[in-house]
Coordinates of C-alpha atoms in Angstrom, one line a residue:
Chain A
M141 CA 0.0 0.0 0.0
I142 CA 1.3 3.5 -0.9
T143 CA 1.0 6.0 1.9
G144 CA 3.0 8.8 0.4
N145 CA 6.4 9.5 -1.1
L146 CA 8.8 8.9 1.8
K147 CA 12.0 9.0 -0.2
T148 CA 14.8 11.2 1.0
S149 CA 17.5 10.6 -1.5
Y150 CA 17.8 10.4 -5.3
G151 CA 19.5 7.0 -4.7
A152 CA 16.3 5.7 -3.0
D153 CA 14.2 7.1 -5.8
E154 CA 16.3 5.5 -8.5
Q155 CA 15.9 2.0 -7.0
V156 CA 14.5 -0.7 -9.3
L157 CA 12.6 -2.7 -6.7
D158 CA 10.7 0.2 -5.5
N159 CA 7.9 -1.6 -3.7
R160 CA 7.9 -4.5 -1.4
W161 CA 5.8 -6.7 -3.7
K162 CA 8.5 -6.5 -6.3
R163 CA 11.1 -7.4 -3.6
L164 CA 8.9 -10.3 -2.4
F165 CA 8.6 -11.5 -6.0
L166 CA 12.3 -11.5 -6.6
F167 CA 13.0 -13.1 -3.2
S168 CA 10.6 -16.0 -3.9
A169 CA 12.0 -16.4 -7.4
V170 CA 15.5 -16.9 -6.0
L171 CA 14.2 -19.2 -3.3
G172 CA 12.3 -21.2 -6.1
L173 CA 15.6 -21.6 -8.0
G174 CA 17.2 -22.9 -4.8
G175 CA 14.3 -25.3 -4.3
I176 CA 14.7 -26.6 -7.8
A177 CA 18.4 -27.2 -7.3
G178 CA 17.9 -28.9 -4.0
F179 CA 14.7 -31.0 -4.5
G180 CA 13.7 -31.0 -8.2
N181 CA 13.5 -34.3 -9.8
D182 CA 15.4 -35.2 -13.0
Y183 CA 12.5 -34.1 -15.2
I184 CA 12.1 -30.7 -13.4
I185 CA 15.9 -30.2 -13.6
L186 CA 16.0 -30.9 -17.3
I187 CA 13.2 -28.5 -18.1
A188 CA 14.6 -25.8 -15.8
C189 CA 18.1 -26.1 -17.4
Q190 CA 16.5 -25.7 -20.9
M191 CA 14.6 -22.6 -19.6
G192 CA 17.7 -21.1 -18.1
I193 CA 19.7 -21.4 -21.3
M194 CA 16.7 -20.0 -23.3
V195 CA 16.3 -17.1 -20.8
I196 CA 19.9 -16.0 -21.4
A197 CA 19.4 -16.2 -25.2
V198 CA 16.0 -14.4 -25.2
T199 CA 17.5 -11.6 -22.9
G200 CA 20.0 -11.1 -25.7
V201 CA 17.3 -10.9 -28.3
N202 CA 15.4 -8.5 -26.1
V203 CA 18.3 -6.1 -26.2
V204 CA 18.2 -5.9 -30.0
I205 CA 14.5 -6.3 -30.7
G206 CA 12.8 -5.1 -27.6
Y207 CA 15.1 -2.3 -26.5
T208 CA 16.8 -1.0 -29.6
G209 CA 13.9 -1.8 -32.0
L210 CA 16.0 -3.6 -34.6
M211 CA 14.3 -6.7 -36.0
S212 CA 16.6 -9.8 -36.0
L213 CA 15.8 -13.3 -37.1
G214 CA 19.3 -14.6 -37.0
H215 CA 20.1 -15.0 -33.3
A216 CA 20.2 -18.8 -33.4
G217 CA 23.4 -18.2 -35.4
F218 CA 25.0 -16.5 -32.4
V219 CA 23.9 -19.4 -30.1
A220 CA 25.6 -21.7 -32.6
I221 CA 28.7 -19.7 -32.6
G222 CA 28.8 -19.7 -28.8
A223 CA 28.3 -23.4 -28.6
Y224 CA 30.9 -24.2 -31.4
A225 CA 33.4 -21.8 -30.0
T226 CA 33.2 -23.4 -26.7
V227 CA 33.7 -27.0 -28.0
I228 CA 36.5 -25.9 -30.4
F229 CA 38.3 -24.0 -27.7
H230 CA 38.1 -27.1 -25.4
N231 CA 39.4 -29.3 -28.2
A232 CA 42.2 -26.9 -29.2
A233 CA 43.4 -25.7 -25.8
G234 CA 42.6 -29.0 -23.9
G235 CA 46.2 -30.1 -23.4
I236 CA 47.6 -26.6 -22.8
I237 CA 45.3 -25.1 -20.2
P238 CA 44.5 -27.2 -17.1
D239 CA 41.1 -28.7 -17.0
G240 CA 39.9 -26.8 -14.0
V241 CA 40.5 -23.4 -15.6
L242 CA 39.5 -24.4 -19.2
T243 CA 35.7 -23.7 -18.7
L244 CA 36.5 -20.4 -17.1
V245 CA 38.4 -19.3 -20.2
A246 CA 36.2 -21.0 -22.8
I247 CA 33.0 -19.3 -21.7
P248 CA 34.4 -15.7 -22.1
F249 CA 36.0 -16.8 -25.3
A250 CA 32.7 -18.0 -26.7
V251 CA 31.1 -14.8 -25.5
A252 CA 33.8 -12.7 -27.2
V253 CA 33.6 -14.6 -30.5
A254 CA 29.8 -14.3 -30.6
A255 CA 30.0 -10.6 -29.9
L256 CA 32.4 -10.0 -32.7
A257 CA 30.1 -11.9 -35.0
G258 CA 27.2 -9.8 -33.7
I259 CA 29.1 -6.6 -34.9
V260 CA 29.5 -8.0 -38.4
V261 CA 25.9 -9.2 -38.6
G262 CA 24.8 -5.8 -37.2
L263 CA 26.4 -3.9 -40.0
P264 CA 23.3 -4.0 -42.2
S265 CA 21.4 -2.3 -39.4
L266 CA 23.2 0.9 -40.2
R267 CA 21.4 1.0 -43.6
V268 CA 18.2 -0.9 -43.3
K269 CA 15.4 -1.3 -40.8
G270 CA 12.3 -3.4 -40.2
L271 CA 11.5 -6.2 -42.6
Y272 CA 14.8 -5.7 -44.7
L273 CA 16.9 -6.0 -41.6
A274 CA 15.0 -9.2 -40.6
V275 CA 15.8 -10.7 -43.9
A276 CA 19.5 -9.6 -43.7
T277 CA 19.9 -11.2 -40.3
L278 CA 17.9 -14.2 -41.4
S279 CA 20.5 -14.8 -44.1
A280 CA 23.3 -14.3 -41.5
N281 CA 21.7 -17.3 -39.7
F282 CA 22.0 -19.4 -42.8
I283 CA 25.5 -18.3 -43.6
I284 CA 26.7 -19.1 -40.1
L285 CA 25.3 -22.6 -40.3
F286 CA 26.7 -23.1 -43.7
L287 CA 30.2 -22.2 -42.5
I288 CA 29.7 -24.7 -39.7
E289 CA 28.5 -27.5 -41.9
E290 CA 30.9 -27.1 -44.9
S291 CA 33.7 -29.7 -45.3
F292 CA 36.4 -27.1 -44.8
S293 CA 35.4 -26.6 -41.3
A294 CA 34.3 -30.1 -40.5
P295 CA 37.6 -31.1 -38.8
W296 CA 36.9 -28.7 -36.1
T297 CA 33.0 -28.6 -36.1
G298 CA 32.1 -32.1 -37.1
G299 CA 30.1 -30.8 -40.1
M300 CA 26.7 -32.2 -40.5
N301 CA 27.3 -34.9 -38.1
G302 CA 27.8 -32.7 -35.1
I303 CA 30.4 -33.0 -32.4
N304 CA 30.7 -34.3 -28.9
T305 CA 30.8 -31.7 -26.2
P306 CA 33.1 -31.5 -23.0
T307 CA 32.0 -31.5 -19.4
P308 CA 32.4 -28.2 -17.6
N309 CA 34.9 -28.1 -14.9
L310 CA 35.1 -25.2 -12.4
L311 CA 38.5 -25.2 -10.6
G312 CA 38.4 -29.0 -10.2
W313 CA 34.6 -29.3 -9.6
A314 CA 33.4 -31.4 -12.6
L315 CA 29.8 -30.6 -13.3
D316 CA 28.9 -34.0 -14.7
T317 CA 25.3 -34.2 -13.5
R318 CA 22.4 -32.1 -14.7
R319 CA 21.7 -30.9 -11.1
E320 CA 25.3 -29.4 -10.9
Q321 CA 24.9 -28.0 -14.4
F322 CA 21.7 -26.4 -13.4
I323 CA 23.4 -24.5 -10.6
L324 CA 25.8 -23.0 -13.2
I325 CA 23.0 -22.3 -15.6
A326 CA 20.8 -20.7 -13.0
A327 CA 23.6 -18.6 -11.6
L328 CA 24.7 -17.3 -15.0
A329 CA 21.0 -16.6 -16.0
V330 CA 20.4 -14.6 -12.9
L331 CA 23.7 -12.6 -13.5
A332 CA 22.7 -12.2 -17.1
L333 CA 19.3 -10.6 -16.1
L334 CA 21.0 -8.4 -13.5
G335 CA 23.5 -7.2 -16.1
A336 CA 20.7 -6.4 -18.6
Q337 CA 18.7 -4.6 -15.9
N338 CA 21.7 -2.6 -15.0
L339 CA 22.5 -1.7 -18.6
F340 CA 19.1 0.0 -18.9
R341 CA 19.6 2.2 -15.9
T342 CA 22.6 3.9 -17.4
R343 CA 23.5 5.9 -20.5
V344 CA 24.4 2.8 -22.6
G345 CA 20.9 1.2 -22.4
R346 CA 19.1 4.6 -22.5
A347 CA 20.7 5.3 -25.9
F348 CA 19.3 2.0 -27.2
I349 CA 15.8 2.8 -26.2
A350 CA 16.3 6.3 -27.7
I351 CA 17.1 4.8 -31.0
R352 CA 14.0 2.6 -30.9
D353 CA 11.7 5.4 -30.0
R354 CA 13.0 8.1 -32.4
D355 CA 16.3 7.7 -34.1
Y356 CA 16.8 11.3 -35.4
S357 CA 16.1 12.6 -32.0
A358 CA 18.7 10.4 -30.5
E359 CA 21.2 11.6 -33.0
I360 CA 20.5 15.3 -32.1
L361 CA 21.4 14.4 -28.6
G362 CA 24.8 13.2 -29.6
I363 CA 24.1 9.5 -29.8
S364 CA 26.1 8.0 -32.6
L365 CA 23.7 5.7 -34.4
Y366 CA 26.5 3.6 -35.9
R367 CA 28.3 3.0 -32.6
T368 CA 25.1 2.4 -30.6
K369 CA 23.4 0.0 -33.0
L370 CA 26.6 -2.1 -33.3
T371 CA 27.0 -2.1 -29.5
S372 CA 23.5 -3.3 -29.2
F373 CA 24.2 -6.1 -31.6
A374 CA 27.4 -7.0 -29.9
I375 CA 25.8 -7.3 -26.4
S376 CA 22.9 -9.1 -27.7
A377 CA 25.1 -11.7 -29.6
A378 CA 27.3 -11.9 -26.5
Y379 CA 24.3 -13.1 -24.5
C380 CA 23.4 -15.6 -27.1
G381 CA 27.0 -16.7 -27.2
L382 CA 26.8 -17.4 -23.5
A383 CA 23.6 -19.3 -24.0
G384 CA 25.4 -21.3 -26.7
A385 CA 28.3 -22.1 -24.4
L386 CA 25.9 -23.5 -21.7
F387 CA 24.0 -25.3 -24.5
A388 CA 27.2 -27.1 -25.5
Y389 CA 28.0 -28.0 -21.9
F390 CA 24.5 -29.2 -21.3
Y391 CA 24.0 -31.6 -24.1
A392 CA 26.4 -34.4 -25.0
R393 CA 26.5 -33.6 -28.7
I394 CA 25.7 -30.5 -30.7
L395 CA 24.4 -30.5 -34.2
P396 CA 24.0 -27.7 -36.8
E397 CA 20.3 -28.5 -37.2
Q398 CA 19.7 -27.5 -33.6
F399 CA 20.5 -23.8 -34.5
E400 CA 18.3 -23.4 -37.5
L401 CA 15.6 -20.8 -38.2
Q402 CA 13.3 -22.7 -35.9
L403 CA 15.4 -21.7 -32.9
S404 CA 15.6 -18.0 -34.1
L405 CA 11.8 -17.9 -34.3
M406 CA 11.4 -19.5 -30.9
L407 CA 13.6 -16.8 -29.4
V408 CA 11.5 -14.0 -31.0
A409 CA 8.2 -15.7 -30.1
A410 CA 9.4 -15.9 -26.5
I411 CA 10.0 -12.2 -26.3
I412 CA 6.7 -11.4 -27.9
V413 CA 4.8 -13.5 -25.4
G414 CA 6.9 -12.3 -22.4
G415 CA 6.9 -8.6 -23.2
M416 CA 9.3 -6.7 -25.5
G417 CA 11.6 -4.2 -23.9
R418 CA 10.9 -5.3 -20.4
M419 CA 13.4 -7.0 -18.1
M420 CA 11.4 -9.9 -16.9
G421 CA 9.9 -10.5 -20.4
P422 CA 12.4 -13.2 -21.3
V423 CA 11.7 -15.0 -18.1
F424 CA 7.9 -15.0 -18.5
G425 CA 8.2 -15.7 -22.2
V426 CA 10.4 -18.7 -21.9
I427 CA 8.3 -20.1 -19.2
I428 CA 5.3 -20.0 -21.4
I429 CA 7.1 -21.2 -24.6
V430 CA 8.6 -24.1 -22.8
M431 CA 5.8 -25.0 -20.5
V432 CA 2.8 -24.8 -23.0
P433 CA 4.2 -27.8 -25.2
E434 CA 5.1 -29.7 -22.0
A435 CA 1.7 -29.1 -20.5
I436 CA 0.0 -30.3 -23.8
K437 CA 2.2 -33.4 -23.8
V438 CA 1.4 -34.2 -20.1
S439 CA -2.3 -33.6 -20.3
F440 CA -2.5 -35.5 -23.6
G441 CA -0.7 -38.4 -22.1
A442 CA -3.1 -38.4 -19.1
L443 CA -6.2 -38.2 -21.3
A444 CA -5.1 -40.7 -24.0
G445 CA -3.0 -43.1 -22.0
G446 CA -0.2 -42.8 -24.4
G447 CA -1.8 -44.5 -27.4
A448 CA 0.3 -44.4 -30.6
E449 CA -2.5 -43.0 -32.7
L450 CA -3.2 -40.2 -30.4
A451 CA 0.4 -39.3 -30.1
M452 CA 0.3 -38.7 -33.8
I453 CA -2.2 -36.0 -33.3
R454 CA -0.3 -34.5 -30.5
A455 CA 2.7 -33.0 -32.5
P456 CA 0.5 -30.9 -34.8
L457 CA -1.8 -29.9 -32.0
Q458 CA 1.3 -28.6 -30.2
E459 CA 2.3 -26.5 -33.2
I460 CA -1.2 -25.1 -33.5
A461 CA -1.4 -24.2 -29.8
F462 CA 2.0 -22.5 -30.1
G463 CA 0.9 -20.4 -33.1
A464 CA -2.4 -19.5 -31.4
L465 CA -0.7 -18.5 -28.4
I466 CA 1.5 -15.9 -30.2
V467 CA -1.3 -14.6 -32.2
G468 CA -3.4 -14.2 -29.1
F469 CA -0.7 -12.2 -27.4
L470 CA -0.1 -10.0 -30.3
L471 CA -3.9 -9.2 -30.4
F472 CA -4.8 -9.0 -26.8
E473 CA -1.7 -8.3 -24.8
P474 CA 0.9 -6.9 -27.2
F475 CA 3.2 -6.0 -24.2
G476 CA 3.1 -9.6 -23.1
I477 CA 3.0 -11.2 -19.7
T478 CA 5.0 -8.4 -18.1
Q479 CA 2.1 -6.1 -18.6
I480 CA -0.2 -8.5 -16.8
M481 CA 2.3 -8.9 -14.0
D482 CA 2.7 -5.0 -13.8
R483 CA -1.1 -4.6 -13.4
A484 CA -1.1 -7.3 -10.8
L485 CA 1.7 -5.7 -8.8
R486 CA 0.3 -2.3 -9.1
A487 CA -3.1 -3.5 -7.8
L488 CA -1.5 -5.2 -4.9
N489 CA 0.5 -2.1 -3.9
R490 CA -2.7 0.0 -4.0
W491 CA -4.9 -2.4 -2.3
P492 CA -7.3 -1.7 -0.5
F493 CA -7.8 1.8 -1.8
A494 CA -7.9 1.3 -5.6
R495 CA -7.7 -1.5 -8.2
G496 CA -5.7 -1.5 -11.3
Chain B
M137 CA 28.8 32.1 -32.2
L138 CA 27.1 30.6 -35.1
A139 CA 27.6 31.9 -38.6
V140 CA 25.8 30.6 -41.7
Q141 CA 27.5 31.6 -44.9
D142 CA 25.9 31.7 -48.3
L143 CA 24.0 28.5 -47.8
Y144 CA 22.4 26.8 -50.8
L145 CA 20.3 23.7 -50.6
S146 CA 18.0 22.0 -53.1
F147 CA 15.9 18.9 -53.4
G148 CA 15.7 18.1 -57.1
G149 CA 14.2 21.1 -58.7
I150 CA 13.0 22.6 -55.4
K151 CA 15.4 25.3 -54.2
A152 CA 14.9 25.2 -50.4
L153 CA 17.7 27.6 -49.5
Q154 CA 19.2 30.1 -51.9
G155 CA 22.2 31.9 -50.4
V156 CA 21.3 32.3 -46.7
S157 CA 23.8 34.2 -44.6
F158 CA 23.5 35.4 -41.0
A159 CA 25.3 35.3 -37.7
A160 CA 23.7 34.6 -34.3
Q161 CA 25.4 36.8 -31.7
P162 CA 26.5 35.1 -28.4
G163 CA 23.9 35.3 -25.6
Q164 CA 21.3 36.8 -27.9
I165 CA 18.1 35.5 -29.2
T166 CA 17.9 35.4 -33.0
A167 CA 14.6 34.6 -34.8
I168 CA 14.1 33.1 -38.3
I169 CA 10.7 33.9 -39.7
G170 CA 8.9 33.6 -43.0
P171 CA 5.8 32.3 -44.6
N172 CA 5.1 28.5 -44.8
G173 CA 7.5 26.8 -47.0
A174 CA 10.1 29.6 -46.8
G175 CA 12.8 27.1 -45.8
K176 CA 13.0 27.8 -42.1
T177 CA 13.0 24.2 -41.0
S178 CA 15.4 23.2 -43.9
L179 CA 17.8 25.8 -42.6
F180 CA 17.5 24.3 -39.1
N181 CA 18.1 20.8 -40.5
A182 CA 21.1 22.1 -42.4
I183 CA 22.5 23.7 -39.2
S184 CA 21.9 20.7 -37.0
G185 CA 23.4 18.3 -39.6
F186 CA 20.5 16.4 -41.2
Y187 CA 20.9 18.1 -44.6
R188 CA 24.1 18.6 -46.3
P189 CA 24.0 22.0 -48.0
D190 CA 25.0 22.1 -51.8
N191 CA 27.1 25.1 -51.1
G192 CA 28.1 27.4 -48.3
K193 CA 29.3 26.9 -44.7
V194 CA 28.0 26.5 -41.2
I195 CA 30.5 27.9 -38.8
F196 CA 30.1 27.3 -35.0
D197 CA 32.5 28.9 -32.6
G198 CA 35.1 29.6 -35.3
Q199 CA 35.0 25.9 -36.5
D200 CA 33.6 24.8 -39.9
I201 CA 31.1 22.1 -39.0
T202 CA 29.4 21.8 -42.5
A203 CA 30.6 18.2 -42.9
L204 CA 30.0 17.0 -39.3
R205 CA 27.3 14.4 -38.4
P206 CA 24.5 15.5 -36.2
D207 CA 25.8 13.6 -33.1
K208 CA 29.2 15.2 -33.4
R209 CA 27.5 18.7 -33.6
A210 CA 25.6 17.9 -30.5
E211 CA 28.9 17.0 -28.8
L212 CA 30.1 20.6 -29.7
G213 CA 27.1 22.0 -27.8
I214 CA 24.3 22.5 -30.3
A215 CA 20.9 21.5 -29.0
R216 CA 17.5 21.7 -30.7
T217 CA 13.9 20.9 -30.4
F218 CA 11.5 19.9 -33.1
Q219 CA 8.4 21.5 -34.6
N220 CA 6.3 18.3 -34.0
I221 CA 7.7 17.1 -30.7
A222 CA 10.3 14.4 -31.0
L223 CA 10.3 13.0 -27.5
F224 CA 11.0 9.4 -26.8
R225 CA 7.4 8.2 -26.2
G226 CA 8.2 4.9 -24.4
M227 CA 10.1 6.7 -21.6
S228 CA 9.4 8.8 -18.6
V229 CA 10.0 12.5 -18.4
L230 CA 13.1 11.8 -16.3
D231 CA 14.6 9.4 -18.7
N232 CA 14.0 11.7 -21.6
I233 CA 15.8 14.5 -19.8
K234 CA 18.6 12.3 -18.7
L235 CA 19.2 11.3 -22.4
G236 CA 20.0 15.0 -23.0
A237 CA 23.2 14.5 -20.9
H238 CA 24.3 11.5 -22.8
T239 CA 27.5 13.0 -24.3
R240 CA 28.6 14.2 -20.9
L241 CA 28.4 10.8 -19.2
K242 CA 31.3 8.4 -19.4
A243 CA 30.1 4.9 -18.3
G244 CA 31.1 2.2 -20.8
V245 CA 29.4 -1.1 -21.4
F246 CA 31.2 -2.9 -18.6
D247 CA 30.5 -0.2 -16.0
A248 CA 26.9 -0.3 -17.1
L249 CA 26.5 -4.1 -16.7
R250 CA 28.0 -3.8 -13.2
Y251 CA 26.1 -0.6 -12.4
F252 CA 27.2 -0.3 -8.8
G253 CA 30.4 1.8 -8.7
R254 CA 31.2 4.1 -11.5
A255 CA 27.9 4.0 -13.3
Q256 CA 25.8 4.5 -10.2
A257 CA 28.0 7.5 -8.9
E258 CA 27.6 9.1 -12.3
E259 CA 23.8 8.5 -12.5
L260 CA 23.1 9.9 -9.0
E261 CA 25.3 13.0 -9.8
L262 CA 23.4 13.5 -13.0
R263 CA 20.0 13.1 -11.3
A264 CA 21.0 15.8 -8.8
D265 CA 22.2 18.0 -11.5
I266 CA 19.1 17.8 -13.8
E267 CA 16.7 18.0 -10.8
Q268 CA 18.2 21.4 -10.1
R269 CA 19.1 22.8 -13.5
V270 CA 16.2 21.4 -15.5
I271 CA 13.3 20.0 -13.5
E272 CA 13.1 22.7 -11.0
F273 CA 13.9 25.4 -13.5
L274 CA 11.1 24.4 -15.9
E275 CA 8.7 23.7 -13.1
I276 CA 8.0 20.1 -14.2
D277 CA 8.7 18.4 -10.9
H278 CA 5.1 17.1 -10.6
I279 CA 5.4 15.0 -13.8
R280 CA 8.9 13.7 -13.6
K281 CA 7.9 10.1 -13.4
A282 CA 5.1 10.3 -15.9
P283 CA 5.3 8.7 -19.4
V284 CA 5.7 11.5 -21.9
S285 CA 3.0 10.1 -24.0
A286 CA 0.4 10.8 -21.3
L287 CA 1.3 14.5 -21.1
P288 CA -0.6 17.4 -22.7
Y289 CA 0.9 19.1 -25.6
G290 CA 2.2 22.2 -23.8
L291 CA 4.0 20.1 -21.2
Q292 CA 5.5 17.9 -23.9
K293 CA 7.0 21.0 -25.5
R294 CA 8.4 22.0 -22.1
V295 CA 9.9 18.5 -21.6
E296 CA 11.5 18.7 -24.9
L297 CA 13.1 22.1 -24.0
G298 CA 14.2 20.4 -20.8
R299 CA 15.9 17.6 -22.7
A300 CA 17.8 20.2 -24.8
L301 CA 18.7 22.0 -21.6
A302 CA 20.2 18.9 -20.0
M303 CA 22.8 19.0 -22.8
R304 CA 24.0 22.3 -21.3
P305 CA 24.0 23.7 -24.9
R306 CA 25.9 26.8 -26.1
L307 CA 23.6 27.1 -28.9
L308 CA 19.8 26.3 -28.4
M309 CA 17.7 25.9 -31.6
L310 CA 13.9 26.0 -31.0
D311 CA 11.7 25.0 -33.9
E312 CA 8.4 26.7 -33.3
P313 CA 8.4 26.5 -29.5
V314 CA 5.0 28.0 -29.1
A315 CA 3.2 26.5 -32.2
G316 CA -0.4 25.5 -31.3
M317 CA -0.2 27.0 -27.7
N318 CA -2.7 29.2 -26.2
R319 CA -1.8 32.7 -24.9
E320 CA -1.1 31.6 -21.4
E321 CA 1.1 28.7 -22.5
T322 CA 2.9 31.0 -24.9
E323 CA 3.7 33.5 -22.1
D324 CA 5.0 30.6 -20.0
M325 CA 7.3 29.4 -22.8
A326 CA 8.5 33.0 -23.5
R327 CA 9.3 33.4 -19.9
F328 CA 11.3 30.1 -19.9
I329 CA 13.2 31.1 -23.1
L330 CA 14.2 34.4 -21.5
D331 CA 15.1 32.7 -18.3
V332 CA 17.4 30.4 -20.2
Q333 CA 19.1 33.2 -21.9
E334 CA 19.4 35.1 -18.6
E335 CA 20.5 32.2 -16.3
F336 CA 22.8 30.2 -18.6
G337 CA 23.9 32.8 -21.1
T338 CA 22.8 30.4 -23.9
T339 CA 22.7 31.7 -27.5
I340 CA 19.2 30.9 -28.9
L341 CA 18.0 30.6 -32.5
L342 CA 14.4 30.1 -33.0
V343 CA 11.9 29.6 -35.8
E344 CA 8.5 31.0 -34.9
H345 CA 5.2 32.2 -36.5
D346 CA 4.0 34.1 -33.4
M347 CA 5.1 37.6 -34.3
H348 CA 4.2 39.1 -31.0
L349 CA 6.7 36.5 -29.4
V350 CA 9.4 37.3 -32.1
M351 CA 9.1 41.0 -31.8
D352 CA 9.1 40.9 -28.0
I353 CA 12.0 38.7 -27.1
C354 CA 14.4 38.6 -30.1
T355 CA 17.2 40.9 -30.7
H356 CA 17.8 40.0 -34.3
V357 CA 15.4 38.7 -37.0
V358 CA 16.2 36.9 -40.2
V359 CA 13.4 36.8 -42.8
L360 CA 13.2 34.0 -45.4
N361 CA 10.8 33.8 -48.4
F362 CA 11.0 30.9 -50.9
G363 CA 14.4 30.0 -49.6
A364 CA 15.9 33.4 -50.2
Q365 CA 16.8 35.8 -47.4
I366 CA 14.9 39.0 -47.9
A367 CA 15.6 40.9 -44.7
S368 CA 17.8 40.7 -41.6
G369 CA 18.1 43.1 -38.7
P370 CA 16.6 44.2 -35.4
P371 CA 12.9 43.6 -35.1
E372 CA 11.9 47.3 -35.4
T373 CA 13.6 47.7 -38.8
V374 CA 12.4 44.3 -40.2
R375 CA 8.9 45.1 -39.3
M376 CA 9.0 48.2 -41.5
D377 CA 10.9 46.5 -44.4
A378 CA 8.9 46.7 -47.6
A379 CA 10.0 43.3 -48.9
V380 CA 8.9 41.7 -45.6
I381 CA 5.5 43.3 -45.7
E382 CA 5.0 42.2 -49.3
A383 CA 6.0 38.6 -48.5
Y384 CA 3.6 38.5 -45.6
L385 CA 0.6 40.6 -47.0
G386 CA 1.2 40.8 -50.7
A387 CA 2.2 43.9 -52.7
A388 CA 0.1 47.0 -52.4
A389 CA -2.1 47.5 -55.5

């Protein structure tokens, strides 16, 4: 309940968690992650790991699409670069760098390579916008996968057949179970979200939003469109690179086909459902995008008892539900679940004096 | 302070500017007036860097800036507002104004990701500065957290002025600062413009159709008609100029 503005310093006024419902929400979210790590069964851990990796990638997509307003359909390419860079680094530096340190170097390496790729792929954004940029980044996705699949890179990437991935090892602690990997993924996902949140409290992130809202106005304030757009692409690709590195560690083998257009579209769909240009958008979006197919699978199994014929109907049904979900959000809640959460938190904060 | 020398600009067959030359004196208010389509906004766009003139120079503080990009000109201390408000609609008033200080802030990407430390210190310092210099000055403290898209037109104009002031400009360019305002709002805006001149010593260049405002607060007036400069001088002489009267009212029979 709001009883007045009791802030006495600008520091207090600039806080992100400015009411106790938000603090409670964050506290319970962190507690929930701890609960999953401690008590979740294998199935829950598996789903949670997939979500964690997705959240990092979607946060990256959010930076470019949600905050900078540049359409991109190529982000699966950056995830691929992150994943392959990690594996290649492990294979190349395996004998030279001790095992316990290798992961700690490989992840930043993958992030840096992805960021560089992001700058290159972002170059068209200096010239084109909207649909044209979507097509340009889309082709970047194909080019990246082509380069990975081709025979000249096959010795390093395994070509079409994919490549086995290493086990992460943090200073002697080998994360060889999914539960241990979940701790790494969850910790990095939380850090990634915090980083993104911080970004948009400062000049760097504000400049992104300025370009999204009105680019010529941003320029008149001294924001270099060239540098800012490329920075946005680099940060975004870096996030996807991190997701890619974790992806490689999490699965036993990576294949080029895992990083096709399908994944790029999933990332964009997640941000539409979650809420573009909002910090918690990726989290809500990924929860929905991952949970809805799972829920359909589980409820179908319960209803039909796992008959082979009914399982045949399930797959297309899942696709239809997925499509309907996105169209539904675009029509009825274009700012995604974040908007719904905002309304709920505001109502809680004002209760019992006013609703909404 | 700002000198425009023999500026020519054309779009295909349309000659938007034909040999415009004037100088804005430091600390003074200079107005550019003229009928619709006279080239006033084109001139503004050439000065702020959106249009590259075909011929002529824009000199700011002794430096030839004709070839600089708009963001570089902003770094030199040129700020402007737009005729049809160009605020960032997705942001609060506070964030809009903070963006004005973009070039003065130093935090890089890695400071920003960490936030605590350098970036936070800088942000809090900025907040204190704009509260005092901009928000209190323009009397917009009651709306600082409001999204700009929810504000009435007159206030949006004021926020846009605030964003320009947060740049601590040496040259402030106002494109029709009181267009569409009623008398009371116009008087408020005139007072703010005079306050800016007095308090910060800013050189001001404005395009305006409200002749009362122009004649009252400006020390120098430049008159354009069909891209050509037809008069230039203090308001009293420009008002009596035969060419100006003809441009506005038509020739006497």
